[in-house]
Short mmCIF file of C-alpha atoms and ligand atoms in Angstrom, two decimals:
data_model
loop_
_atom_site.label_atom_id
_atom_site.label_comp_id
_atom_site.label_asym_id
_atom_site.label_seq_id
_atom_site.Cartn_x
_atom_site.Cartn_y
_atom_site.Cartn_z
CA UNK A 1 0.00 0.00 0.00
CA UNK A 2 1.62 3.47 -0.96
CA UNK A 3 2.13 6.57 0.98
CA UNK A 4 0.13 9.45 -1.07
CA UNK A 5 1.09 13.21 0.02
CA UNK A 6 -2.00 15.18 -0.38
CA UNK A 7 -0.76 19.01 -1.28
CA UNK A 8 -2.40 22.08 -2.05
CA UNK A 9 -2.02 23.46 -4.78
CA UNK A 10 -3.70 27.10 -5.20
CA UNK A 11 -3.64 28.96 -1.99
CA UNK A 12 -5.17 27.18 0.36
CA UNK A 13 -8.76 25.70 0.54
CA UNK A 14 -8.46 23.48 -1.85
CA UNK A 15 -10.47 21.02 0.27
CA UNK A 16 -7.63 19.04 1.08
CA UNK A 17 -9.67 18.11 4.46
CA UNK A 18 -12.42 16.10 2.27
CA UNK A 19 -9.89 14.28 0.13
CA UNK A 20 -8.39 13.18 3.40
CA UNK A 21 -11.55 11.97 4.77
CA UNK A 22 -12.45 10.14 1.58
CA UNK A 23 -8.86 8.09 1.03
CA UNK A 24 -8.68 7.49 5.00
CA UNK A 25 -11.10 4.89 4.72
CA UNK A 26 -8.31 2.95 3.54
CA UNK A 27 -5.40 4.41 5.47
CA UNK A 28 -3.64 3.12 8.33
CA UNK A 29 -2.60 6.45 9.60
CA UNK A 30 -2.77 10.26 8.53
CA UNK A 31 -0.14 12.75 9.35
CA UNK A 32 -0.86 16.33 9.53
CA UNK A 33 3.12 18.08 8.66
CA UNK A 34 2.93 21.42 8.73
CA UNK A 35 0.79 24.91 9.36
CA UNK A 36 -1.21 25.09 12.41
CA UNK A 37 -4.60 26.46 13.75
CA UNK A 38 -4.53 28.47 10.95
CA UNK A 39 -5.52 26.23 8.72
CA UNK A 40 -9.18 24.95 8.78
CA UNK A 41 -10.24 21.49 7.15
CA UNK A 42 -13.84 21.13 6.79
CA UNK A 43 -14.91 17.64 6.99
CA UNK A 44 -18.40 16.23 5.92
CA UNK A 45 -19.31 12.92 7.06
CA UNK A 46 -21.90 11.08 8.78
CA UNK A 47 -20.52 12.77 11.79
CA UNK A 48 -21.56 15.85 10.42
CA UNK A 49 -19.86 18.91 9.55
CA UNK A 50 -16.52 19.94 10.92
CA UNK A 51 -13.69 22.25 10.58
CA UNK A 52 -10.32 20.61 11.69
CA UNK A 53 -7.73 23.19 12.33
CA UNK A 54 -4.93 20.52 14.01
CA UNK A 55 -6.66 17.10 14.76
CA UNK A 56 -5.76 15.28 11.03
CA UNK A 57 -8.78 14.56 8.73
CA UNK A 58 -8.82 10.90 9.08
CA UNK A 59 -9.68 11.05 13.11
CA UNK A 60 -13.18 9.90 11.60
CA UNK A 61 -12.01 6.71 10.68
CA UNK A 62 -11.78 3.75 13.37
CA UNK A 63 -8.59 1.92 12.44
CA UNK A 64 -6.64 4.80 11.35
CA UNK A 65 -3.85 6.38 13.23
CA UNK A 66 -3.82 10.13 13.68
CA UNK A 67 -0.48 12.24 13.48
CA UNK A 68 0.59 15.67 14.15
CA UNK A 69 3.60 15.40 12.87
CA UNK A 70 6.54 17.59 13.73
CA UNK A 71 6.44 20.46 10.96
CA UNK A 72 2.86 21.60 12.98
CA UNK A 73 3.00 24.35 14.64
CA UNK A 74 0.57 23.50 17.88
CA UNK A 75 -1.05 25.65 20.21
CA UNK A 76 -2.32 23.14 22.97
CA UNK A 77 -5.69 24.97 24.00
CA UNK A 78 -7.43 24.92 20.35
CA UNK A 79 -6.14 21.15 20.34
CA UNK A 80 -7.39 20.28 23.76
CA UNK A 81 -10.63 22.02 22.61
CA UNK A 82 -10.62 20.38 19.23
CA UNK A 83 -10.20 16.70 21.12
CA UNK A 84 -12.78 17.41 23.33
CA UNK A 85 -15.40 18.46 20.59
CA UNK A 86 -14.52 15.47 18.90
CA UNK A 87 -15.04 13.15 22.19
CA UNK A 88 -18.06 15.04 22.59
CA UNK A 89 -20.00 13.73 19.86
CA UNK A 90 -17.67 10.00 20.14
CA UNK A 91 -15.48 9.93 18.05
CA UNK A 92 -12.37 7.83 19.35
CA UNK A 93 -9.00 9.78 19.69
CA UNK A 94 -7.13 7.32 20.81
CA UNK A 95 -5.55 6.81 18.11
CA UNK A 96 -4.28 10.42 17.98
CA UNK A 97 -0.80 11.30 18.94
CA UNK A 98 1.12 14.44 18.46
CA UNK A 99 4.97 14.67 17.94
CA UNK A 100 7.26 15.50 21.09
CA UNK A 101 9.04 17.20 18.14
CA UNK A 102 6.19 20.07 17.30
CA UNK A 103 6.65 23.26 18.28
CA UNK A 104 4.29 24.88 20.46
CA UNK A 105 2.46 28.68 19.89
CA UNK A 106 2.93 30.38 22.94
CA UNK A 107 0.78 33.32 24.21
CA UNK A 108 3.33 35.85 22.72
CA UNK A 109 3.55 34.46 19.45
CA UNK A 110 -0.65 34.99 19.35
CA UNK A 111 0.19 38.59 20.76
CA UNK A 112 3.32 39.34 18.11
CA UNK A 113 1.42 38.14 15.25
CA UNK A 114 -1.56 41.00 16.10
CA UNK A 115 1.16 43.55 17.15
CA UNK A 116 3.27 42.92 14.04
CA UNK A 117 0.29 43.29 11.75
CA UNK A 118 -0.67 46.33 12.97
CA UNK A 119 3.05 47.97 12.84
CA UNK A 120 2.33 46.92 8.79
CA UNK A 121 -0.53 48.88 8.19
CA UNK A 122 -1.53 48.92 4.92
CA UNK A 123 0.35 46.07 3.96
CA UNK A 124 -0.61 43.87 6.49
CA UNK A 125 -0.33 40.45 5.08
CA UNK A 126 -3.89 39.35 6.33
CA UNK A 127 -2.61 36.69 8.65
CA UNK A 128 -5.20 34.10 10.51
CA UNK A 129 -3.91 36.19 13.92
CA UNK A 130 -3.29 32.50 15.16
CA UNK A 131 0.57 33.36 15.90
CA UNK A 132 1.53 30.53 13.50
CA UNK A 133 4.16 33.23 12.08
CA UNK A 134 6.08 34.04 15.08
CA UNK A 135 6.39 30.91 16.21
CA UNK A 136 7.74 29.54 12.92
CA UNK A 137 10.29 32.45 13.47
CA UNK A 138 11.08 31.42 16.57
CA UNK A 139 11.69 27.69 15.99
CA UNK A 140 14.51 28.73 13.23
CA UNK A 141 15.25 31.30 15.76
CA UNK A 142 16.28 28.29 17.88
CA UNK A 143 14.03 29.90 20.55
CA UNK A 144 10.84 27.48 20.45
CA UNK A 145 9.16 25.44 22.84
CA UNK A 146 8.41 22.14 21.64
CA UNK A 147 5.71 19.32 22.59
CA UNK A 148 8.34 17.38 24.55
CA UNK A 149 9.10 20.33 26.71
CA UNK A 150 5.43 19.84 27.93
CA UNK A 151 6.26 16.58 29.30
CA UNK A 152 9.35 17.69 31.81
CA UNK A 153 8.33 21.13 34.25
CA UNK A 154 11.87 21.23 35.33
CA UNK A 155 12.66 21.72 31.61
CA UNK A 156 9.39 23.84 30.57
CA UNK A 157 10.41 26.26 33.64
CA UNK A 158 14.10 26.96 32.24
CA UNK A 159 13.48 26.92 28.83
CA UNK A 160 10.59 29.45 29.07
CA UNK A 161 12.51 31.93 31.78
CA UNK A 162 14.89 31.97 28.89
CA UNK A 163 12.53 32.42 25.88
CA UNK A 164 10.15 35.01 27.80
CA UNK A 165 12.83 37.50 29.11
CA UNK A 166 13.66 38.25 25.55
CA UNK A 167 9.93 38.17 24.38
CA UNK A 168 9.12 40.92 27.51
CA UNK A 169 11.71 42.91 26.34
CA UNK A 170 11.10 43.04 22.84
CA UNK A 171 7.08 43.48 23.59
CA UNK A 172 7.28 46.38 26.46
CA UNK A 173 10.47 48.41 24.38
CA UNK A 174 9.31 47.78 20.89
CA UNK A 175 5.79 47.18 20.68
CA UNK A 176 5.38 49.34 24.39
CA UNK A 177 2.78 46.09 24.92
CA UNK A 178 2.57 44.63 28.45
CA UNK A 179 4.84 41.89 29.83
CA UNK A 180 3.37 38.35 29.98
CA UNK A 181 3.69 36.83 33.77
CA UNK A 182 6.22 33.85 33.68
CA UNK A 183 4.33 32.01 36.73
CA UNK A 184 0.68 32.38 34.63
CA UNK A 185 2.01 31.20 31.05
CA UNK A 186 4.24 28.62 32.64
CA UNK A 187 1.67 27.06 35.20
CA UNK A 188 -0.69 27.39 31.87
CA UNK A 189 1.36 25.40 29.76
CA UNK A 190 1.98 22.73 32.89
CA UNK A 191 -1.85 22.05 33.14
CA UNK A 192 -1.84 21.77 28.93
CA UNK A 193 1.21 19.34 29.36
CA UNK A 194 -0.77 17.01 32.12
CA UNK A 195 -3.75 16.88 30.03
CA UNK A 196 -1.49 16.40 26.13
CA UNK A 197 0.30 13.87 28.06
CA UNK A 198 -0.61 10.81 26.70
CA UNK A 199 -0.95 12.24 23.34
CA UNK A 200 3.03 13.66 23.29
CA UNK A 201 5.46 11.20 22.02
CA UNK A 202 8.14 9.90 19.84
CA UNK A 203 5.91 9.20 16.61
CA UNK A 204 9.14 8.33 14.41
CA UNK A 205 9.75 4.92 15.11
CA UNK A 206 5.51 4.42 14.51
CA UNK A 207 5.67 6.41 11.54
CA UNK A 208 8.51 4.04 9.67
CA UNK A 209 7.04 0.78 11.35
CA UNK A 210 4.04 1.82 9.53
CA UNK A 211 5.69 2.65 5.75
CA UNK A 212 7.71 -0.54 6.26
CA UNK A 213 5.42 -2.80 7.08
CA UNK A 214 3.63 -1.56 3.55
CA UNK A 215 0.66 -0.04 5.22
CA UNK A 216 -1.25 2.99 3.23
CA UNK A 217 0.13 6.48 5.08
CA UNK A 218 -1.24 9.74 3.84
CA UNK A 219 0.44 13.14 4.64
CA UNK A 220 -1.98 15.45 5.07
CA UNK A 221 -1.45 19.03 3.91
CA UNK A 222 -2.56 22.54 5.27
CA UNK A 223 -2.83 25.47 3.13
CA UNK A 224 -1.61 26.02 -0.73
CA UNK A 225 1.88 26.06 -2.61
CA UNK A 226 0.92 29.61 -3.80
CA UNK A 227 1.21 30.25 -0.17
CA UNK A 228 4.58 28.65 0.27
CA UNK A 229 7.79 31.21 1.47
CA UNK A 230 9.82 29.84 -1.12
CA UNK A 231 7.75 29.86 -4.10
CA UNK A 232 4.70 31.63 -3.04
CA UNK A 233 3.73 35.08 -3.71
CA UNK A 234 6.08 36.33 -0.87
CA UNK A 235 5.63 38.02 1.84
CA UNK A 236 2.11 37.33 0.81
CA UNK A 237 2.94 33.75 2.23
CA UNK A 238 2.45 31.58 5.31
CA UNK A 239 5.57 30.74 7.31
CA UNK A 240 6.31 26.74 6.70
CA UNK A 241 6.36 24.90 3.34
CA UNK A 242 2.89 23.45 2.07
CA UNK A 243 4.46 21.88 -0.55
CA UNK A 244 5.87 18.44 -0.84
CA UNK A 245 9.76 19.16 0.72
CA UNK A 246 7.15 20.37 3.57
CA UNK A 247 5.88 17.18 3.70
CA UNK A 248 8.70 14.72 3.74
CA UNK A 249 10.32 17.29 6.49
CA UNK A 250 7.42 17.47 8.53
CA UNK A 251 6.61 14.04 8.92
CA UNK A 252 10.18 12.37 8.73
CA UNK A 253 9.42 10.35 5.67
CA UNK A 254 12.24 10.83 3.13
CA UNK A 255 11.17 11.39 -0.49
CA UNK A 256 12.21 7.84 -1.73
CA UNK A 257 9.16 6.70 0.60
CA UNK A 258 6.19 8.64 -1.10
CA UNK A 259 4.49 7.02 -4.16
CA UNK A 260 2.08 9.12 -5.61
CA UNK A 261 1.27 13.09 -4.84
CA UNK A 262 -1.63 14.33 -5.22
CA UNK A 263 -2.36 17.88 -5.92
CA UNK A 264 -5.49 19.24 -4.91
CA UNK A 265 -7.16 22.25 -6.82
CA UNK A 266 -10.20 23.64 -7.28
CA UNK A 267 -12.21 23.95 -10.07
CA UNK A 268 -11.88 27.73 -9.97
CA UNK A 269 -9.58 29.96 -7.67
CA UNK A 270 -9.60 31.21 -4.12
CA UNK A 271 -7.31 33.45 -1.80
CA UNK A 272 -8.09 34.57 1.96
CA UNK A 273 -5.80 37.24 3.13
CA UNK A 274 -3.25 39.70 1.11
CA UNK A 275 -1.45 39.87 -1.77
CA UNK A 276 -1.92 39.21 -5.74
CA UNK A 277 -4.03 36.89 -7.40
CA UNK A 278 -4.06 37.34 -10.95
CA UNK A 279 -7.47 36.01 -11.92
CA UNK A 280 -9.63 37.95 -8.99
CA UNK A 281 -12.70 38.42 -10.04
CA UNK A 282 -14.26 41.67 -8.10
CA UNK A 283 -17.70 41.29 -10.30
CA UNK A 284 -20.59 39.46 -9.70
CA UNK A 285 -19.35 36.40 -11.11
CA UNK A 286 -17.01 36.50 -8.00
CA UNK A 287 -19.96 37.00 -5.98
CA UNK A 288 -21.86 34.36 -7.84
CA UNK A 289 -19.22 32.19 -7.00
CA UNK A 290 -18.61 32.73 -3.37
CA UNK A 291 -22.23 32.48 -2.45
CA UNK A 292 -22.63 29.56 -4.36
CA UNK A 293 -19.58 28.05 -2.47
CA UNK A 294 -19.70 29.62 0.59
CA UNK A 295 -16.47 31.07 0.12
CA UNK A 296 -15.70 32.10 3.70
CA UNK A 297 -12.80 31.33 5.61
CA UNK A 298 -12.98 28.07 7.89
CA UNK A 299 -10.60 29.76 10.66
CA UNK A 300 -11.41 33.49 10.19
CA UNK A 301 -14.81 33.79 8.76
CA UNK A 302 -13.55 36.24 6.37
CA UNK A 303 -15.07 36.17 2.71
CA UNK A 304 -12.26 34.70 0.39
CA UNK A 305 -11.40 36.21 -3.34
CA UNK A 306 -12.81 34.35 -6.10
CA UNK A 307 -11.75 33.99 -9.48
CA UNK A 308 -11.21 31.43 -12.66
CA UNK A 309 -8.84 29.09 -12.18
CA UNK A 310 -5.23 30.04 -13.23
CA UNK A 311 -3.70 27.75 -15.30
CA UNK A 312 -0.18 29.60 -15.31
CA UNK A 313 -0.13 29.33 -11.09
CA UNK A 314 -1.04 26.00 -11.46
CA UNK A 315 1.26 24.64 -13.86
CA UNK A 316 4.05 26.11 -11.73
CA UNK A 317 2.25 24.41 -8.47
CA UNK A 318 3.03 20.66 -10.98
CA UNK A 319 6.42 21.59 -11.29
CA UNK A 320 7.58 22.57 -7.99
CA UNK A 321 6.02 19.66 -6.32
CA UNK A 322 6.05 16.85 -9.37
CA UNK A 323 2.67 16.30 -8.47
CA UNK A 324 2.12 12.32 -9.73
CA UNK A 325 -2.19 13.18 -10.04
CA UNK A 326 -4.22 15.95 -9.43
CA UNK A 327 -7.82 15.90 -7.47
CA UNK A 328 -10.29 18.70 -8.58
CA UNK A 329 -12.88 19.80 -5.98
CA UNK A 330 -15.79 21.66 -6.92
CA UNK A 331 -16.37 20.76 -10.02
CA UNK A 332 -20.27 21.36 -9.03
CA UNK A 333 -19.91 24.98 -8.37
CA UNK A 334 -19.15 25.85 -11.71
CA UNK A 335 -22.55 24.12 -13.20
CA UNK A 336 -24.47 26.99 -13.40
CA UNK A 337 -22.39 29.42 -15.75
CA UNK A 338 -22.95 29.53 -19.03
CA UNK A 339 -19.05 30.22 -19.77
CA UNK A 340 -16.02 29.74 -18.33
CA UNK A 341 -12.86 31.10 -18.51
CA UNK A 342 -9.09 29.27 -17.61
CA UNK A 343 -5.98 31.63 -17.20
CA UNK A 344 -3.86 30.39 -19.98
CA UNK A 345 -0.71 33.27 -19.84
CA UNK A 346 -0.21 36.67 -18.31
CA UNK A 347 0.28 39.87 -20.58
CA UNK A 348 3.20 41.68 -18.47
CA UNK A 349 4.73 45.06 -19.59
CA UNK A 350 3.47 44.58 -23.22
CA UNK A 351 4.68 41.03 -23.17
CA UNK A 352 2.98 37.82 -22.98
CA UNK A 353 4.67 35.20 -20.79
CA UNK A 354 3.49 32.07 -19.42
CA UNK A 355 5.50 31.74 -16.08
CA UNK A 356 4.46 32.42 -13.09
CA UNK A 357 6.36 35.72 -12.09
CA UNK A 358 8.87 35.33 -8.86
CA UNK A 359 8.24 38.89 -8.11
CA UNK A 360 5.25 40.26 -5.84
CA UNK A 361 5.39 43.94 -7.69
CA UNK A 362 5.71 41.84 -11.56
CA UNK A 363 2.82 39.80 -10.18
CA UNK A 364 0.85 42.78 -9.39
CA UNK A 365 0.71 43.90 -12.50
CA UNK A 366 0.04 40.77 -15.05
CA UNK A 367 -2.90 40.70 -16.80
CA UNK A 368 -4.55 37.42 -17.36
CA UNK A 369 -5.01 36.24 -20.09
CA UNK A 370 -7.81 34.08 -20.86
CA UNK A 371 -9.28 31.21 -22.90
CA UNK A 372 -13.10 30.69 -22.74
CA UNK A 373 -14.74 27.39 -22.79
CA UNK A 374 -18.84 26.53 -22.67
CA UNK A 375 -20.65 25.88 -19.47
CA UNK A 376 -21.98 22.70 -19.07
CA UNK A 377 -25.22 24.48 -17.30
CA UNK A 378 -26.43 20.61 -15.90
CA UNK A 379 -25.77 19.47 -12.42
CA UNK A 380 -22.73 17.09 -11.69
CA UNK A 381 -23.10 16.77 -8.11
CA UNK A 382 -24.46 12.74 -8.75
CA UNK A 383 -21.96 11.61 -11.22
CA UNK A 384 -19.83 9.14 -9.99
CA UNK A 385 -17.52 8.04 -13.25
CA UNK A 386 -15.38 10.54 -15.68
CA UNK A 387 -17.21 8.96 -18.94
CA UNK A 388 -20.98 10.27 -17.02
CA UNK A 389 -19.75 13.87 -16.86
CA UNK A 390 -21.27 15.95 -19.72
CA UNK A 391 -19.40 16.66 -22.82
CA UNK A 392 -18.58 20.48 -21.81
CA UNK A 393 -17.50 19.42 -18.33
CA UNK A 394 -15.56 16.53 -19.25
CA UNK A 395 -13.39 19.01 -21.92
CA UNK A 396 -12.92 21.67 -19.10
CA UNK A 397 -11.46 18.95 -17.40
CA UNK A 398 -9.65 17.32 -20.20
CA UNK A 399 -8.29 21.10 -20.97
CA UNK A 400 -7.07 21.46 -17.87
CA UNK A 401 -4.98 18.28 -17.92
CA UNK A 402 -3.60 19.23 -21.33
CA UNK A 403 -2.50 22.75 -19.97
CA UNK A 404 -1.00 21.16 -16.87
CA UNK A 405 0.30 18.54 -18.25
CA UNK A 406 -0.90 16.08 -15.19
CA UNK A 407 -3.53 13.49 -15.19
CA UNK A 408 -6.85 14.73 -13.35
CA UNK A 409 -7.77 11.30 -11.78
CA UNK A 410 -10.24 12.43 -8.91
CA UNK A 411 -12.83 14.40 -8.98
CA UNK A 412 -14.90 15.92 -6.31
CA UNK A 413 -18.58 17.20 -6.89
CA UNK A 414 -19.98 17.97 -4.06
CA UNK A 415 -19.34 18.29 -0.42
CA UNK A 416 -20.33 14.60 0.96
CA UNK A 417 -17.66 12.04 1.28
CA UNK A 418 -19.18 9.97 -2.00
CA UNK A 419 -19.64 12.70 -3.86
CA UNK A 420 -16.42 12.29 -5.84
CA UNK A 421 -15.22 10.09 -8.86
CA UNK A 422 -11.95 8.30 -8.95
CA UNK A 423 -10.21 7.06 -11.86
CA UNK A 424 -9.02 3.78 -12.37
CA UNK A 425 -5.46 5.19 -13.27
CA UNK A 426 -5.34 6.83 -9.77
CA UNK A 427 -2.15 6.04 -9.08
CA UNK A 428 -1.81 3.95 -5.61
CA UNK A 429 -5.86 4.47 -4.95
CA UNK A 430 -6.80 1.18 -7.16
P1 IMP B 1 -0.67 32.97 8.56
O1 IMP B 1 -0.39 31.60 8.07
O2 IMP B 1 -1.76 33.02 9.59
O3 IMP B 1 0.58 33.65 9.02
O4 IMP B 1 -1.22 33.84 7.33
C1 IMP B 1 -0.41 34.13 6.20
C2 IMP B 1 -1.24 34.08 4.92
O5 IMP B 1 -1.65 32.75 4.67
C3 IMP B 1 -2.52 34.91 4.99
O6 IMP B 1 -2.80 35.44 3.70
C4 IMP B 1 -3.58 33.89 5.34
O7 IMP B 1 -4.87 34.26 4.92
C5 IMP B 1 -3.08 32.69 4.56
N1 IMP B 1 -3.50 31.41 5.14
C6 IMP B 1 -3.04 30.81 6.26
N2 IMP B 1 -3.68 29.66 6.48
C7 IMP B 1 -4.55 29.50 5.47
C8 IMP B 1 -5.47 28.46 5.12
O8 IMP B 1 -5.61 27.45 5.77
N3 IMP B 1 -6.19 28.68 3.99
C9 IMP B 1 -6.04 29.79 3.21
N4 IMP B 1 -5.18 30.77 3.48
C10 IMP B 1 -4.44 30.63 4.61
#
């Protein structure tokens, strides 16, 4: 049985979270590798409807093992809370564990990430306010906390003396924000650690027991590659890699060990937050769209840019992570129009070009430039095989693959857990 990496790869939302839930079925264990509470993976299920921000997609399923691996960012009070909401209505956790490796969001990094926003004014990058930035910066800092730290006071009390004197220094004569009490956030973090407990631990050696032993493993991604601080539209980016390096990091599975990667997109293109996105649509097509969808952020709430899906991002998205299939979502959303329109190139400076510019300001400026195909205008939401999809959707699809140059081989169309089709040629799914 292979191990599939599930990626975004737009800018998040891609509805990762559902093709998680779906594949689990047949998984013996899920690991979430990197992002934190900022990302939000709605799950539909029998269940009913959820939005994961830490606990991996595939906590639904009885036999499969739950990871956080170590490239998550944690902060223990939304997963405490998230556990208990899941107990709540019984489902088992178990099977959950979180790596003593993580690194933990501490109350500062929730307070810096608010604080540093506000110093940018009006180019605030439209963060999730979660602190998932600062603490990124402070585990290459060498300054984190981790998960293990949890599980030894002696060791929480020294590290965070440490850590805090410099974060009260830099938040009272920088910021001119209050100190943070070192007896309240460390007697905080000492009931979180009694009640993680038996969820911290070593997950390697269960991780590579699992992969050896030939057992189906899916890495479970949060947010997009657009979003990535490599190859994203930087600073416009989240702060650790969504992308396929991100996973075999954040889980400890070298890239020998993955078989197939999927990369999720949707049938049309959405961005929460700051920054360029070529194909925006501020009309009422864009509208049309995010009502249709409900295109509002599962962490934040906050209505998320529309627009047609950009063939130029997305080819660049194949590259960068050598994405083996890709998995659609939404194909259903799009039934209504009676045209629709792919991003084939950019027009930049008088120039057409059909790469994905590295800079923001070049980015800023490209106009898209667009091919327009004929709405299907007949509900999809029901099909179940490729062949069943009508002629007009089954050539937007077909187009897509040709200008991405990657086979399309599932298929979501709607929001339930069946409501997808999967090709035979899937690779590692059949
Ligand atoms: P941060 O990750 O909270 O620091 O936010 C940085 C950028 O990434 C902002 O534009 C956020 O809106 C975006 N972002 C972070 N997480 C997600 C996600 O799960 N989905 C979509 N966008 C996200």
């Amino acid at each position: 049985m292979p191990v599939i990496a599930i990626i975004g790869g737009q800018w998040g939302d891609e509805g990762k979270g559902k093709v998680v839930d779906m594949l689990a079925e047949k998984a013996k264990m899920v690991i979430r590798f990197s992002g934190g509470d900022n990302a939000g993976h709605t799950v539909i299920n029998p269940y009913g409807e959820f939005k994961l921000h830490l606990v991996p997609s595939g906590v639904f399923h009885p036999q499969t093992i739950c990871i956080i691996g170590n490239g998550v960012a944690v902060n223990p009070a939304v997963l405490l809370e998230e556990i208990e909401q899941l107990q709540g209505i019984g489902v088992d956790t178990s099977r959950l564990f979180v790596s003593d490796r993580a690194h933990l969001i501490m109350p500062y990094h929730i307070l810096l990430d608010a604080l540093e926003e506000k110093q940018r004014g009006g180019k605030a990058l439209g963060t999730t306010l979660k602190g998932v930035g600062p603490a990124f910066t402070d585990k290459v800092a060498r300054r984190g906390i981790r998960a293990a730290d949890l599980l030894d006071k002696e060791v929480l009390l020294a590290r965070l003396r440490l850590v805090l004197e410099q974060k009260n220094t830099f938040l009272t004569r920088v910021h001119g924000a209050a100190p943070l009490s070192l007896e309240q956030v460390y007697s905080q973090y000492c009931q979180y650690g009694e009640r993680l407990a038996h969820f911290i631990r070593e997950t390697n050696s269960m991780v590579q027991e699992t992969v050896e032993k030939g057992e189906m493993v899916l890495l479970e991604g949060a947010q997009g590659t657009m979003l990535d601080p490599d190859f994203g539209t930087y600073p416009y980016v989240t702060s650790s890699s969504p992308m396929v390096g991100g996973a075999c990091v954040g889980s400890g599975l070298g890239p020998s060990k993955i078989d197939s990667i999927f990369g999720v997109f949707k049938a049309y293109s959405t961005r929460v937050g700051g920054g360029p996105m070529p194909t925006e649509l501020e009309d009422e097509t864009g509208e049309l769209i995010r009502e249709r969808a409900q295109e509002y952020g599962a962490t934040t709430g906050r209505p998320r840019r529309c627009g047609w899906f950009d063939a130029v991002a997305a080819r660049f998205s194949v590259q960068i992570n050598g994405f083996t299939d890709i998995a659609l979502t939404r194909l259903d959303i799009l039934d209504i129009l009676s045209s629709i329109k792919i991003c084939v190139g950019y027009r930049l400076n008088g120039e057409n070009i059909d790469y994905f510019p590295s800079s923001t300001a070049a980015l800023e400026k490209c106009v898209p430039i667009y091919e327009e195909l004929v709405g299907w205008q007949t509900p999809v939401d029901h099909i179940r095989s490729f062949e069943q999809l009508p002629p007009k959707a089954h050539r937007y699809v077909e187009r897509l693959e040709e200008l991405l140059s990657c086979p399309i081989n599932l298929i979501s169309v709607g929001s339930n857990r069946e409501q997808a089709i999967i090709r035979p040629q899937a690779t590692g799914l059949t």
